[in-house]
Amino acid sequence: MTRPGGRSMAVMAVAAVIGLSGGAVTAFFTQPEDLPDPLGLGIPMVNVGCTGEALMIVGRGNDARDLRDSVVDFDAEGARYLEPAKSCDTAYPPYEGAPATYAVYLSGYADTEAACTVRMRNDHKSDMVTVMRAGNTDAVMCPCELDRTSLPEIGGEGLDVTTESAMWTSAYQNMLIRAGSKILNDPKQVTGQFDKVTLDATRAFQAETLLPPLGKVTTDTWVQLRSKACRTYNY
């Protein structure tokens, strides 16, 4: 996975040069002692069983070249990588439409709420939280896990799209689909933009739940949506 811009230049702790030679990736990192690192990324490969803990997946791919940006971005936060096929059979993000061979992850969160507090920051806009529990089919839907008072008001007409608002809007759109919206009912409509379809779907949902159909996602709107959508996720 290639992450856009960000902290790559700011992370001085990773002294790495990755060269491409004849299609092979050669990595020059300081490798932790006594821990496997078959891709030579300079971070350990530690497969994780079904421990019930929450992990944040910050990168995925099939070789070192796919993972290098995630390693540079998150090495200072204790990044590791695993093999999904040899770890817990839970939900992992795909890579180019297919299961990834490797996933870079962060761990050590007390619970899903703690992981989601980090996940909904701008520097984790492309990441996902997963629970290491066998049979899970969905990533953690963070608005379902965070305290209701921390959920932002979004939407309305004339909304300026920012990285943060796009993350929350994408989650909100996904939850509308799960709640059975008749207007916003296709995953292709999850755009991260509070467009007319989302505005209309919000007003319809508010009317159905006896809230003022203002088109803005208020705390009361989040509460009603959580009561309908959160129970549909399998994690």
mmCIF file of C-alpha atoms in Angstrom:
data_model
loop_
_atom_site.group_PDB
_atom_site.id
_atom_site.type_symbol
_atom_site.label_atom_id
_atom_site.label_comp_id
_atom_site.label_asym_id
_atom_site.label_seq_id
_atom_site.Cartn_x
_atom_site.Cartn_y
_atom_site.Cartn_z
ATOM 1 C CA MET A 1 0.000 0.000 0.000
ATOM 2 C CA THR A 2 1.331 3.435 -0.872
ATOM 3 C CA ARG A 3 0.199 6.066 1.614
ATOM 4 C CA PRO A 4 -0.066 9.659 0.348
ATOM 5 C CA GLY A 5 2.379 12.142 1.821
ATOM 6 C CA GLY A 6 2.422 12.463 5.569
ATOM 7 C CA ARG A 7 5.078 11.802 8.107
ATOM 8 C CA SER A 8 7.595 9.855 6.020
ATOM 9 C CA MET A 9 10.161 12.650 6.081
ATOM 10 C CA ALA A 10 9.513 13.381 9.733
ATOM 11 C CA VAL A 11 10.278 9.929 11.084
ATOM 12 C CA MET A 12 14.019 10.105 11.581
ATOM 13 C CA ALA A 13 14.108 6.970 13.701
ATOM 14 C CA VAL A 14 13.916 4.783 10.611
ATOM 15 C CA ALA A 15 17.254 4.869 8.837
ATOM 16 C CA ALA A 16 16.292 3.033 5.706
ATOM 17 C CA VAL A 17 17.054 2.906 2.049
ATOM 18 C CA ILE A 18 14.979 0.597 -0.072
ATOM 19 C CA GLY A 19 16.403 -0.146 -3.487
ATOM 20 C CA LEU A 20 14.812 -1.870 -6.417
ATOM 21 C CA SER A 21 17.191 -4.174 -8.219
ATOM 22 C CA GLY A 22 16.031 -6.523 -10.927
ATOM 23 C CA GLY A 23 12.496 -6.419 -9.563
ATOM 24 C CA ALA A 24 13.658 -7.404 -6.059
ATOM 25 C CA VAL A 25 13.415 -5.175 -3.022
ATOM 26 C CA THR A 26 16.514 -4.761 -0.877
ATOM 27 C CA ALA A 27 15.962 -3.180 2.542
ATOM 28 C CA PHE A 28 18.670 -1.727 4.768
ATOM 29 C CA PHE A 29 17.138 -1.286 8.222
ATOM 30 C CA THR A 30 18.410 -1.876 11.707
ATOM 31 C CA GLN A 31 16.767 -5.198 12.461
ATOM 32 C CA PRO A 32 15.514 -5.998 15.985
ATOM 33 C CA GLU A 33 17.441 -8.853 17.540
ATOM 34 C CA ASP A 34 15.909 -12.295 18.077
ATOM 35 C CA LEU A 35 12.710 -11.491 16.141
ATOM 36 C CA PRO A 36 11.889 -12.762 12.639
ATOM 37 C CA ASP A 37 11.838 -10.245 9.812
ATOM 38 C CA PRO A 38 11.644 -12.289 6.608
ATOM 39 C CA LEU A 39 11.000 -9.234 4.405
ATOM 40 C CA GLY A 40 13.949 -7.285 5.833
ATOM 41 C CA LEU A 41 11.767 -4.340 6.814
ATOM 42 C CA GLY A 42 13.503 -3.589 10.100
ATOM 43 C CA ILE A 43 10.376 -4.331 12.131
ATOM 44 C CA PRO A 44 9.433 -7.756 13.491
ATOM 45 C CA MET A 45 6.949 -10.114 11.927
ATOM 46 C CA VAL A 46 4.727 -11.316 14.771
ATOM 47 C CA ASN A 47 1.657 -13.322 13.813
ATOM 48 C CA VAL A 48 -1.290 -12.846 16.178
ATOM 49 C CA GLY A 49 -3.768 -15.486 17.268
ATOM 50 C CA CYS A 50 -7.374 -15.019 18.316
ATOM 51 C CA THR A 51 -6.578 -13.022 21.448
ATOM 52 C CA GLY A 52 -9.634 -10.751 21.327
ATOM 53 C CA GLU A 53 -7.429 -7.657 21.203
ATOM 54 C CA ALA A 54 -7.929 -4.722 18.844
ATOM 55 C CA LEU A 55 -5.269 -4.081 16.212
ATOM 56 C CA MET A 56 -4.970 -1.134 13.867
ATOM 57 C CA ILE A 57 -4.045 -2.245 10.354
ATOM 58 C CA VAL A 58 -1.929 0.530 8.853
ATOM 59 C CA GLY A 59 -0.627 -1.184 5.727
ATOM 60 C CA ARG A 60 -1.011 -4.308 3.648
ATOM 61 C CA GLY A 61 0.464 -5.913 0.574
ATOM 62 C CA ASN A 62 2.296 -8.880 -0.847
ATOM 63 C CA ASP A 63 5.953 -7.885 -0.524
ATOM 64 C CA ALA A 64 8.320 -5.388 1.093
ATOM 65 C CA ARG A 65 7.749 -2.823 -1.635
ATOM 66 C CA ASP A 66 4.026 -2.695 -0.802
ATOM 67 C CA LEU A 67 4.677 -2.200 2.916
ATOM 68 C CA ARG A 68 7.626 0.200 2.987
ATOM 69 C CA ASP A 69 5.686 3.482 3.356
ATOM 70 C CA SER A 70 3.678 2.107 6.274
ATOM 71 C CA VAL A 71 6.884 0.963 7.949
ATOM 72 C CA VAL A 72 8.455 4.402 7.616
ATOM 73 C CA ASP A 73 5.288 6.158 8.806
ATOM 74 C CA PHE A 74 4.633 3.964 11.835
ATOM 75 C CA ASP A 75 7.922 2.388 12.924
ATOM 76 C CA ALA A 76 8.202 4.925 15.755
ATOM 77 C CA GLU A 77 4.776 3.793 17.033
ATOM 78 C CA GLY A 78 5.885 0.172 17.360
ATOM 79 C CA ALA A 79 4.660 -1.190 14.034
ATOM 80 C CA ARG A 80 4.881 -4.921 13.380
ATOM 81 C CA TYR A 81 3.646 -7.088 10.551
ATOM 82 C CA LEU A 82 1.815 -10.377 10.331
ATOM 83 C CA GLU A 83 0.651 -12.979 7.853
ATOM 84 C CA PRO A 84 -3.175 -13.060 7.834
ATOM 85 C CA ALA A 85 -3.136 -16.674 6.622
ATOM 86 C CA LYS A 86 -1.160 -17.695 9.731
ATOM 87 C CA SER A 87 -2.891 -15.374 12.197
ATOM 88 C CA CYS A 88 -6.439 -15.198 13.546
ATOM 89 C CA ASP A 89 -9.125 -15.773 10.929
ATOM 90 C CA THR A 90 -10.678 -12.339 11.316
ATOM 91 C CA ALA A 91 -11.374 -9.296 9.130
ATOM 92 C CA TYR A 92 -8.398 -7.879 7.228
ATOM 93 C CA PRO A 93 -8.402 -5.218 4.511
ATOM 94 C CA PRO A 94 -7.835 -6.494 0.967
ATOM 95 C CA TYR A 95 -4.961 -5.444 -1.235
ATOM 96 C CA GLU A 96 -5.861 -4.628 -4.830
ATOM 97 C CA GLY A 97 -9.106 -6.538 -4.452
ATOM 98 C CA ALA A 98 -7.590 -9.740 -3.087
ATOM 99 C CA PRO A 99 -6.441 -11.026 0.317
ATOM 100 C CA ALA A 100 -3.087 -9.538 1.290
ATOM 101 C CA THR A 101 -0.109 -11.729 2.150
ATOM 102 C CA TYR A 102 1.063 -9.342 4.870
ATOM 103 C CA ALA A 103 -0.429 -6.618 7.063
ATOM 104 C CA VAL A 104 1.394 -3.962 9.076
ATOM 105 C CA TYR A 105 -0.267 -3.267 12.406
ATOM 106 C CA LEU A 106 -0.161 -1.316 15.669
ATOM 107 C CA SER A 107 -1.226 -2.905 18.940
ATOM 108 C CA GLY A 108 -1.364 -2.304 22.675
ATOM 109 C CA TYR A 109 -4.803 -0.662 22.834
ATOM 110 C CA ALA A 110 -6.864 -1.213 25.969
ATOM 111 C CA ASP A 111 -10.041 -1.807 23.959
ATOM 112 C CA THR A 112 -11.793 -0.915 20.709
ATOM 113 C CA GLU A 113 -12.671 2.549 21.987
ATOM 114 C CA ALA A 114 -9.002 3.327 22.626
ATOM 115 C CA ALA A 115 -8.060 2.024 19.177
ATOM 116 C CA CYS A 116 -10.833 4.029 17.530
ATOM 117 C CA THR A 117 -9.783 7.223 19.292
ATOM 118 C CA VAL A 118 -6.494 6.916 17.406
ATOM 119 C CA ARG A 119 -8.065 5.596 14.203
ATOM 120 C CA MET A 120 -10.232 8.678 13.698
ATOM 121 C CA ARG A 121 -7.203 10.985 13.563
ATOM 122 C CA ASN A 122 -6.161 12.465 10.235
ATOM 123 C CA ASP A 123 -2.927 10.457 10.128
ATOM 124 C CA HIS A 124 -4.926 7.207 10.147
ATOM 125 C CA LYS A 125 -7.450 8.103 7.462
ATOM 126 C CA SER A 126 -6.644 5.017 5.377
ATOM 127 C CA ASP A 127 -6.440 2.553 8.251
ATOM 128 C CA MET A 128 -8.844 0.160 9.976
ATOM 129 C CA VAL A 129 -9.341 -1.406 13.390
ATOM 130 C CA THR A 130 -9.935 -5.134 13.569
ATOM 131 C CA VAL A 131 -10.634 -7.400 16.535
ATOM 132 C CA MET A 132 -8.645 -10.611 16.697
ATOM 133 C CA ARG A 133 -11.612 -12.924 17.044
ATOM 134 C CA ALA A 134 -12.270 -15.924 14.799
ATOM 135 C CA GLY A 135 -15.039 -15.558 12.245
ATOM 136 C CA ASN A 136 -15.274 -11.775 12.237
ATOM 137 C CA THR A 137 -16.254 -10.430 8.840
ATOM 138 C CA ASP A 138 -16.252 -6.680 9.470
ATOM 139 C CA ALA A 139 -13.787 -4.039 10.522
ATOM 140 C CA VAL A 140 -14.677 -2.145 13.682
ATOM 141 C CA MET A 141 -17.114 0.696 12.962
ATOM 142 C CA CYS A 142 -15.597 3.359 15.174
ATOM 143 C CA PRO A 143 -18.698 5.572 15.663
ATOM 144 C CA CYS A 144 -20.254 2.519 17.328
ATOM 145 C CA GLU A 145 -17.392 2.290 19.840
ATOM 146 C CA LEU A 146 -16.669 5.901 20.774
ATOM 147 C CA ASP A 147 -18.461 7.849 23.466
ATOM 148 C CA ARG A 148 -21.516 9.566 22.010
ATOM 149 C CA THR A 149 -20.265 12.953 23.216
ATOM 150 C CA SER A 150 -17.175 12.620 21.035
ATOM 151 C CA LEU A 151 -19.128 12.120 17.795
ATOM 152 C CA PRO A 152 -18.961 15.321 15.713
ATOM 153 C CA GLU A 153 -21.795 17.189 14.095
ATOM 154 C CA ILE A 154 -21.419 16.805 10.364
ATOM 155 C CA GLY A 155 -23.455 17.548 7.286
ATOM 156 C CA GLY A 156 -25.919 20.144 6.243
ATOM 157 C CA GLU A 157 -25.703 22.124 3.055
ATOM 158 C CA GLY A 158 -22.473 23.852 2.074
ATOM 159 C CA LEU A 159 -20.169 21.586 4.118
ATOM 160 C CA ASP A 160 -16.464 22.084 3.418
ATOM 161 C CA VAL A 161 -14.844 18.674 2.954
ATOM 162 C CA THR A 162 -11.752 18.096 5.101
ATOM 163 C CA THR A 163 -9.820 14.896 5.782
ATOM 164 C CA GLU A 164 -11.507 14.615 9.167
ATOM 165 C CA SER A 165 -15.017 15.311 7.890
ATOM 166 C CA ALA A 166 -14.515 12.813 5.050
ATOM 167 C CA MET A 167 -13.583 10.056 7.522
ATOM 168 C CA TRP A 168 -16.659 10.679 9.644
ATOM 169 C CA THR A 169 -18.919 11.082 6.616
ATOM 170 C CA SER A 170 -17.725 7.793 5.117
ATOM 171 C CA ALA A 171 -18.456 5.998 8.379
ATOM 172 C CA TYR A 172 -21.845 7.694 8.605
ATOM 173 C CA GLN A 173 -22.761 6.713 5.034
ATOM 174 C CA ASN A 174 -21.759 3.115 5.711
ATOM 175 C CA MET A 175 -23.956 3.081 8.798
ATOM 176 C CA LEU A 176 -26.931 4.500 6.885
ATOM 177 C CA ILE A 177 -26.671 1.565 4.486
ATOM 178 C CA ARG A 178 -26.578 -0.871 7.404
ATOM 179 C CA ALA A 179 -29.592 0.854 8.969
ATOM 180 C CA GLY A 180 -31.617 0.152 5.823
ATOM 181 C CA SER A 181 -31.753 3.565 4.180
ATOM 182 C CA LYS A 182 -33.878 3.494 1.037
ATOM 183 C CA ILE A 183 -32.007 6.484 -0.406
ATOM 184 C CA LEU A 184 -28.389 5.745 0.453
ATOM 185 C CA ASN A 185 -28.271 1.987 -0.099
ATOM 186 C CA ASP A 186 -25.285 1.230 -2.324
ATOM 187 C CA PRO A 187 -21.621 0.957 -1.184
ATOM 188 C CA LYS A 188 -20.699 3.033 -4.244
ATOM 189 C CA GLN A 189 -22.490 5.933 -2.551
ATOM 190 C CA VAL A 190 -19.944 5.901 0.296
ATOM 191 C CA THR A 191 -17.887 8.820 -0.971
ATOM 192 C CA GLY A 192 -16.847 10.740 2.147
ATOM 193 C CA GLN A 193 -18.707 13.756 0.796
ATOM 194 C CA PHE A 194 -21.905 15.021 2.344
ATOM 195 C CA ASP A 195 -23.615 15.224 -1.029
ATOM 196 C CA LYS A 196 -27.292 15.619 -1.907
ATOM 197 C CA VAL A 197 -27.951 11.875 -1.626
ATOM 198 C CA THR A 198 -26.518 11.888 1.892
ATOM 199 C CA LEU A 199 -28.427 15.022 2.799
ATOM 200 C CA ASP A 200 -31.705 13.529 1.576
ATOM 201 C CA ALA A 201 -30.991 10.221 3.316
ATOM 202 C CA THR A 202 -30.236 12.068 6.545
ATOM 203 C CA ARG A 203 -33.485 14.026 6.451
ATOM 204 C CA ALA A 204 -35.432 10.852 5.716
ATOM 205 C CA PHE A 205 -33.747 8.987 8.574
ATOM 206 C CA GLN A 206 -34.401 11.865 10.972
ATOM 207 C CA ALA A 207 -38.057 11.972 9.995
ATOM 208 C CA GLU A 208 -38.368 8.198 10.465
ATOM 209 C CA THR A 209 -36.878 8.427 13.960
ATOM 210 C CA LEU A 210 -38.987 11.458 14.964
ATOM 211 C CA LEU A 211 -36.071 13.877 14.928
ATOM 212 C CA PRO A 212 -36.189 17.329 13.303
ATOM 213 C CA PRO A 213 -35.291 16.685 9.615
ATOM 214 C CA LEU A 214 -32.583 19.326 9.506
ATOM 215 C CA GLY A 215 -30.084 17.365 7.427
ATOM 216 C CA LYS A 216 -27.287 17.834 9.964
ATOM 217 C CA VAL A 217 -25.969 14.823 11.823
ATOM 218 C CA THR A 218 -26.457 15.789 15.448
ATOM 219 C CA THR A 219 -25.683 13.772 18.578
ATOM 220 C CA ASP A 220 -29.307 12.583 18.642
ATOM 221 C CA THR A 221 -28.978 11.458 15.023
ATOM 222 C CA TRP A 222 -25.844 9.472 15.843
ATOM 223 C CA VAL A 223 -27.597 7.854 18.819
ATOM 224 C CA GLN A 224 -30.569 6.759 16.712
ATOM 225 C CA LEU A 225 -28.316 5.529 13.913
ATOM 226 C CA ARG A 226 -26.143 3.548 16.308
ATOM 227 C CA SER A 227 -29.200 1.815 17.742
ATOM 228 C CA LYS A 228 -30.114 0.545 14.268
ATOM 229 C CA ALA A 229 -26.780 0.037 12.520
ATOM 230 C CA CYS A 230 -24.201 -1.052 15.088
ATOM 231 C CA ARG A 231 -25.789 -4.409 15.820
ATOM 232 C CA THR A 232 -25.412 -5.408 12.148
ATOM 233 C CA TYR A 233 -21.598 -5.442 12.222
ATOM 234 C CA ASN A 234 -19.834 -8.714 12.898
ATOM 235 C CA TYR A 235 -16.774 -7.991 14.994
#
